[in-house]
PDB file of C-alpha atoms in Angstrom:
ATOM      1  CA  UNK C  95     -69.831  64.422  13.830  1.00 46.00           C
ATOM      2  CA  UNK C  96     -70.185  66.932  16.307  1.00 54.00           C
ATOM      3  CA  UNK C  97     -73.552  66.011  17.483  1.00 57.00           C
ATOM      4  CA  UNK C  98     -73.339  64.198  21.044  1.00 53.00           C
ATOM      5  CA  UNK C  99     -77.241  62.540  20.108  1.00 58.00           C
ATOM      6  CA  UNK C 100     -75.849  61.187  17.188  1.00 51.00           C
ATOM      7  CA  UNK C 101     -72.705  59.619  18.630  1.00 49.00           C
ATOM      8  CA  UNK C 102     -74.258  57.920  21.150  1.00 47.00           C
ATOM      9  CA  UNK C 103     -77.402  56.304  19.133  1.00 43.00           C
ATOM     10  CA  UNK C 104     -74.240  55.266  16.954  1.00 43.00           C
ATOM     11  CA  UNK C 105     -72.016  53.979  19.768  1.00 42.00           C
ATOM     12  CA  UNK C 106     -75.280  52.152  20.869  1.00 40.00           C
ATOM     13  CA  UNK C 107     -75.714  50.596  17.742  1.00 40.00           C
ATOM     14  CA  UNK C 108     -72.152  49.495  16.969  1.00 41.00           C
ATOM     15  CA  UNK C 109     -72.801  48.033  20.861  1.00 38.00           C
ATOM     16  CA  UNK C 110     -76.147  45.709  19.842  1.00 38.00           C
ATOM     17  CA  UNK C 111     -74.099  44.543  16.790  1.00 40.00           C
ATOM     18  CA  UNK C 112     -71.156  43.535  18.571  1.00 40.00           C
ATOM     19  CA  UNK C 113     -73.431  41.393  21.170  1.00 41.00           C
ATOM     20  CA  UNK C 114     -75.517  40.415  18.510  1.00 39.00           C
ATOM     21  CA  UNK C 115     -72.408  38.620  16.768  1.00 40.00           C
ATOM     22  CA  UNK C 116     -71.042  37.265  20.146  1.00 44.00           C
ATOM     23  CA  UNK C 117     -74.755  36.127  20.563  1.00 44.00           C
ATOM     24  CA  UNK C 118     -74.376  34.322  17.220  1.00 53.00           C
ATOM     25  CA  UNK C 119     -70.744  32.650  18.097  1.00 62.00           C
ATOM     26  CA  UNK C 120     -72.441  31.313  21.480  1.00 56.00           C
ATOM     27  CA  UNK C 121     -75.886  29.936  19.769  1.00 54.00           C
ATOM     28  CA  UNK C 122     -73.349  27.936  17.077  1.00 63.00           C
ATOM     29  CA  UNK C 123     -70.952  26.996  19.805  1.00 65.00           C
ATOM     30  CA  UNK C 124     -74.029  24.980  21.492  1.00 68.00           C
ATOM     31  CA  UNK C 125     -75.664  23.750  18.342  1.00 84.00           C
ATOM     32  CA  UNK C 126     -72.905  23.034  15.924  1.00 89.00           C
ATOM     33  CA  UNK C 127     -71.511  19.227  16.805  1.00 89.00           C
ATOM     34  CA  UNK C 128     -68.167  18.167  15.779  1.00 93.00           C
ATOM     35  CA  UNK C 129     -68.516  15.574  12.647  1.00 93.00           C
ATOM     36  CA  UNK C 130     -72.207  15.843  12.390  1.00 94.00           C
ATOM     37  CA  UNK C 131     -72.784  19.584  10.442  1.00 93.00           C
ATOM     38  CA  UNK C 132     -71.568  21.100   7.716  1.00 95.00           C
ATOM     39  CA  UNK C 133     -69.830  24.057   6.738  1.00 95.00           C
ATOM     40  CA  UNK C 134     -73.083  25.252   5.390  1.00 96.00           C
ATOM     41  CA  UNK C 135     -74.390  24.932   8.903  1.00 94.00           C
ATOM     42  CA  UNK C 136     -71.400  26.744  10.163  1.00 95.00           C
ATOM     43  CA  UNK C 137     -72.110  29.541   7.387  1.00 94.00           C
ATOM     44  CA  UNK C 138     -75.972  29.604   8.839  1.00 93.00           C
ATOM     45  CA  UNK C 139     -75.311  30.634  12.310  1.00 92.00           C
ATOM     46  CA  UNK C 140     -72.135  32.315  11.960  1.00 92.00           C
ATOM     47  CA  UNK C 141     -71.842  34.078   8.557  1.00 93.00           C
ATOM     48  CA  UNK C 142     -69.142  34.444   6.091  1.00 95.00           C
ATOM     49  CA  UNK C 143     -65.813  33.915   7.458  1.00 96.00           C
ATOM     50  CA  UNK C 144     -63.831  37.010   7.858  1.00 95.00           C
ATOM     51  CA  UNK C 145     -60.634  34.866   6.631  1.00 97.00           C
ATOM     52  CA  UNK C 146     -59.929  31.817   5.255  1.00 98.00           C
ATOM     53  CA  UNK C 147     -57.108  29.308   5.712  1.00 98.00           C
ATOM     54  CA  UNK C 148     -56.170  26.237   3.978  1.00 98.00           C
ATOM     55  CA  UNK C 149     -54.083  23.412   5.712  1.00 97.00           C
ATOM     56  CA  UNK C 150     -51.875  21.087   4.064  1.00 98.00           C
ATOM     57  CA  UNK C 151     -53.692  17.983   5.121  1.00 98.00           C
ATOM     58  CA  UNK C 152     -57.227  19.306   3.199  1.00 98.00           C
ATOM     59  CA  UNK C 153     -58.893  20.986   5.766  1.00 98.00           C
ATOM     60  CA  UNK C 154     -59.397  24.761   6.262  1.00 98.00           C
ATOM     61  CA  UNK C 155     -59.684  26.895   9.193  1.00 98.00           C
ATOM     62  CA  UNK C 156     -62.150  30.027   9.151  1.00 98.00           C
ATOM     63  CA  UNK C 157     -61.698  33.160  11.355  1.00 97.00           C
ATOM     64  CA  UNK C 158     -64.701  34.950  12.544  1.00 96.00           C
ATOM     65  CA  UNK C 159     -62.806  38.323  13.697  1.00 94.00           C
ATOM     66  CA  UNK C 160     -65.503  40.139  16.106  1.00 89.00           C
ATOM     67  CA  UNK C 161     -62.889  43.262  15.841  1.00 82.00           C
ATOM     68  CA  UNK C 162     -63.766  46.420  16.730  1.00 82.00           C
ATOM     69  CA  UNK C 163     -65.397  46.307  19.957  1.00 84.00           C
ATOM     70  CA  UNK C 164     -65.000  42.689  20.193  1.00 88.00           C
ATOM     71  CA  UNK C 165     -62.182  40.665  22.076  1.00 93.00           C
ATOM     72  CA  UNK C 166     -62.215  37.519  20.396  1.00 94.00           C
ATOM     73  CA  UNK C 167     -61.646  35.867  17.361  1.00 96.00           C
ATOM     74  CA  UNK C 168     -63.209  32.274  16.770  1.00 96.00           C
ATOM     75  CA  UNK C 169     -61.355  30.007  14.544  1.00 98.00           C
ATOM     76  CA  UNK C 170     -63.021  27.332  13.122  1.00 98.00           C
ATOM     77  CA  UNK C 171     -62.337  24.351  11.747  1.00 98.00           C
ATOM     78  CA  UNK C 172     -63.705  22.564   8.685  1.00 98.00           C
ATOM     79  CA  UNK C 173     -62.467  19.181   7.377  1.00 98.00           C
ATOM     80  CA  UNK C 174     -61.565  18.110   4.377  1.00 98.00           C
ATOM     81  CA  UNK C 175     -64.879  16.012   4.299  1.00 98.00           C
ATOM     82  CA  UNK C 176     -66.630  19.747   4.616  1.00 97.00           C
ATOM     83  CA  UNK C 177     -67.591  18.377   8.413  1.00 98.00           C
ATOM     84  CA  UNK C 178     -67.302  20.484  11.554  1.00 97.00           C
ATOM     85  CA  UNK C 179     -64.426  19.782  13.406  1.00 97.00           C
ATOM     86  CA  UNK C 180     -64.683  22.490  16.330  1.00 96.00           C
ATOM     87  CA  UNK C 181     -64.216  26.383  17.416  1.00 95.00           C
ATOM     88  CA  UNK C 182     -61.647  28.191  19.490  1.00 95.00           C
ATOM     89  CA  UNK C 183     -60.726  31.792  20.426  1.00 96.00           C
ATOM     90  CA  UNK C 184     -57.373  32.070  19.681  1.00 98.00           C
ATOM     91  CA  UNK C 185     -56.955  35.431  21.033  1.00 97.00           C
ATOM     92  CA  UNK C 186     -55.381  33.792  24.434  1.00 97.00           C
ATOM     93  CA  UNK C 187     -51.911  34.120  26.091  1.00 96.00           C
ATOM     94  CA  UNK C 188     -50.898  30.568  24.681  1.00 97.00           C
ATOM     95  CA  UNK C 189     -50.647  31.582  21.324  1.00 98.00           C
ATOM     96  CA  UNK C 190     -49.300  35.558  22.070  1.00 98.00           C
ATOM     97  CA  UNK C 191     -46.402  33.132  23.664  1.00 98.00           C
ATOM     98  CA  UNK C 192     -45.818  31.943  20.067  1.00 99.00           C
ATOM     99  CA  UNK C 193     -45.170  35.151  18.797  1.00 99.00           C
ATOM    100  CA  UNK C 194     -41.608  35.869  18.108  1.00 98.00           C
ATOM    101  CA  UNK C 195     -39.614  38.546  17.321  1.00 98.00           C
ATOM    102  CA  UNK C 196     -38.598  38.103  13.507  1.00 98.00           C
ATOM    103  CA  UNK C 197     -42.074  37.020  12.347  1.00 99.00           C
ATOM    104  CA  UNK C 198     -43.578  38.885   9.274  1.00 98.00           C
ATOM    105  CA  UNK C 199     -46.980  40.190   9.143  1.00 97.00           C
ATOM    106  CA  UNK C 200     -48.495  37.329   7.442  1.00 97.00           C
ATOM    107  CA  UNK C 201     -46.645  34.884   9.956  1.00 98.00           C
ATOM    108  CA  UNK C 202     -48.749  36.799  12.674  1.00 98.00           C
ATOM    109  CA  UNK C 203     -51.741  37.162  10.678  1.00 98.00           C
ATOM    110  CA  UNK C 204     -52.091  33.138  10.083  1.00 98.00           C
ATOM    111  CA  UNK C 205     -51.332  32.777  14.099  1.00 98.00           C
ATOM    112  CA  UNK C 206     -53.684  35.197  15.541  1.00 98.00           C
ATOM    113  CA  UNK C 207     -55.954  36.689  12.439  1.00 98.00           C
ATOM    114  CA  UNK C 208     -56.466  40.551  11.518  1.00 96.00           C
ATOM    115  CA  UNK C 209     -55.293  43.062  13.883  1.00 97.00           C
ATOM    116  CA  UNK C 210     -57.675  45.093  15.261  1.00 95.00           C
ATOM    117  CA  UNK C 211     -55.674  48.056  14.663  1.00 95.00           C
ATOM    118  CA  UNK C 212     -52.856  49.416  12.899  1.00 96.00           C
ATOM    119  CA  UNK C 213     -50.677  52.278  14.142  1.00 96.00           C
ATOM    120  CA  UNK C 214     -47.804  53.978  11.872  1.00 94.00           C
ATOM    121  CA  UNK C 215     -45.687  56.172  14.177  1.00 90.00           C
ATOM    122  CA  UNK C 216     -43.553  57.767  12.152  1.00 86.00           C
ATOM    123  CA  UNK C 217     -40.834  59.391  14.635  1.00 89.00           C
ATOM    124  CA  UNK C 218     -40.171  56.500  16.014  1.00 87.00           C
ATOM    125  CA  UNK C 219     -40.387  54.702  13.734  1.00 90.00           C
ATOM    126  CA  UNK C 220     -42.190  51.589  14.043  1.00 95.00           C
ATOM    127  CA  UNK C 221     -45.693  50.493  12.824  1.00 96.00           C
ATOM    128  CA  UNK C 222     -48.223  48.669  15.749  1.00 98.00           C
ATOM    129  CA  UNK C 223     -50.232  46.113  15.009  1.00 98.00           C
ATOM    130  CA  UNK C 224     -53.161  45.349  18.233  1.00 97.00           C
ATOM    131  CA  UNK C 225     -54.929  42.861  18.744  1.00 97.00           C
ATOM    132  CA  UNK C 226     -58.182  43.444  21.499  1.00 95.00           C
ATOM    133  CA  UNK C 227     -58.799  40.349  23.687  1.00 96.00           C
ATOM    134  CA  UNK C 228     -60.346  39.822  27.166  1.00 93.00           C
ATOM    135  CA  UNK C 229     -57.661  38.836  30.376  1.00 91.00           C
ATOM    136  CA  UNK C 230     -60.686  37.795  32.942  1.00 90.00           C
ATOM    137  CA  UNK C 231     -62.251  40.576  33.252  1.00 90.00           C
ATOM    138  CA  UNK C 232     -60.018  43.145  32.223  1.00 92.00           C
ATOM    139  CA  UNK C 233     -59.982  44.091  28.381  1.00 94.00           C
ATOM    140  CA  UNK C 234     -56.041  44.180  27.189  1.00 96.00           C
ATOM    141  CA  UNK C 235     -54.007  44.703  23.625  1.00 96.00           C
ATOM    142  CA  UNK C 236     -51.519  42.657  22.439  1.00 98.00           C
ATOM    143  CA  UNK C 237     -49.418  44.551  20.182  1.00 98.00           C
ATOM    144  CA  UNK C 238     -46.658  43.470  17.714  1.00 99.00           C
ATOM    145  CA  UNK C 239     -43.810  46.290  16.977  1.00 98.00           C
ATOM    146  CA  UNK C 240     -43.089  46.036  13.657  1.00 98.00           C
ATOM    147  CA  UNK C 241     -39.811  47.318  12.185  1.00 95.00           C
ATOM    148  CA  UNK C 242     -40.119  49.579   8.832  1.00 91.00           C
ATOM    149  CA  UNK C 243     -36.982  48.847   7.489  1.00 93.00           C
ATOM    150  CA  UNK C 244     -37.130  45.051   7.734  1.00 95.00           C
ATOM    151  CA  UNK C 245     -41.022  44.810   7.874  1.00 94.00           C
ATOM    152  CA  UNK C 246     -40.706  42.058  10.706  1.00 98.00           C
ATOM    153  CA  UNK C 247     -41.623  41.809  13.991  1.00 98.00           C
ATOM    154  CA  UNK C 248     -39.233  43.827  16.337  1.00 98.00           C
ATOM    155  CA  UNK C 249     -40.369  42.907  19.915  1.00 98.00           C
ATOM    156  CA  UNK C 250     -44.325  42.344  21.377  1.00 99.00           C
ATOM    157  CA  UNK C 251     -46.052  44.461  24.742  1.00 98.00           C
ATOM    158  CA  UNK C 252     -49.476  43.977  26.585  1.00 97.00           C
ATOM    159  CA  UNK C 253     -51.269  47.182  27.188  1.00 95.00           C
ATOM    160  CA  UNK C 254     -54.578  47.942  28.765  1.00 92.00           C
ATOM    161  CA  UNK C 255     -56.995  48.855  26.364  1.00 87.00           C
ATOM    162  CA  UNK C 256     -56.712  52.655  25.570  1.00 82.00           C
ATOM    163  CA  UNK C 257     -61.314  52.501  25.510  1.00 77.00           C
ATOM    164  CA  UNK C 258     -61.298  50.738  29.142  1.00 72.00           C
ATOM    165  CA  UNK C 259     -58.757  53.578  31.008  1.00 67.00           C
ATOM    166  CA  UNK C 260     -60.713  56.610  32.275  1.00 67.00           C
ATOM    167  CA  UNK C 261     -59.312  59.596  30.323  1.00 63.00           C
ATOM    168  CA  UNK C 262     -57.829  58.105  28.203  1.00 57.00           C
TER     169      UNK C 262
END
């Protein structure tokens, strides 16, 4: 894929779909009322769910993650009536404050979704799990160092994101 013309008519596309999708996420977030629609409402304007979680008390929460260009990942929530409760990013510093060193994968996973990215780097060794999100108006990764050997959580950073710096 050597062919400049071809990269950017696909970089343009893989642009459109990403606002396309945050189009969708701000059409639902204006039509969708809490308690009045259904999930099948939700499914209309927003899709199928990239995961699914179910809580204790019935109701489930579904994660629309707009991953790879995007920097947010709506969560929401369906009662156990199958009613509309609400949607939140939950790519914000409140819940990267709840991370904690220890946590496994799937502990991190049900907090803030799918990673955008994984990184193995072997000398180090650690594997890097990032997560793209928007800080005002500055696009930033939250990253989780996991430890091989135990598989958990070793410690978290906040980096710029590597697209947004010039040469990089």
């Amino acid at each position: 894929m050597h062919d400049p013309i071809r990269r950017t008519v696909l970089a343009s596309m893989a642009l459109a779909m990403a606002g396309t999708l945050a189009g969708c996420d701000y059409v639902a977030q204006k039509k969708l009322i809490a308690g009045q629609h259904s999930e099948h409402d939700v499914r209309a304007l927003m899709g199928v769910p990239t995961m699914v979680w179910d809580r204790a008390d019935g109701a489930r929460e579904w994660d629309y993650v707009r991953a790879p260009q995007g920097t947010e990942t709506i969560r929401v929530t369906i009662g156990a009536d199958g009613r509309y409760q609400g949607m939140e990013n939950i790519l914000t510093q409140a819940n990267f404050a709840k991370a904690r060193p220890g946590m496994t994968g799937e502990e991190l996973t049900r907090l803030l979704s799918k990673p955008t990215q994984v990184e193995q780097f072997p000398l180090k060794p650690e594997v890097v799990w990032s997560w793209r999100w928007q800080d005002g108006g500055t696009k930033r990764r939250f990253n989780a160092h996991f430890d091989p050997a135990t598989g958990r959580a070793a410690r978290f950073t906040m980096t710029e994101d590597p697209q947004e710096v010039p040469g990089a």
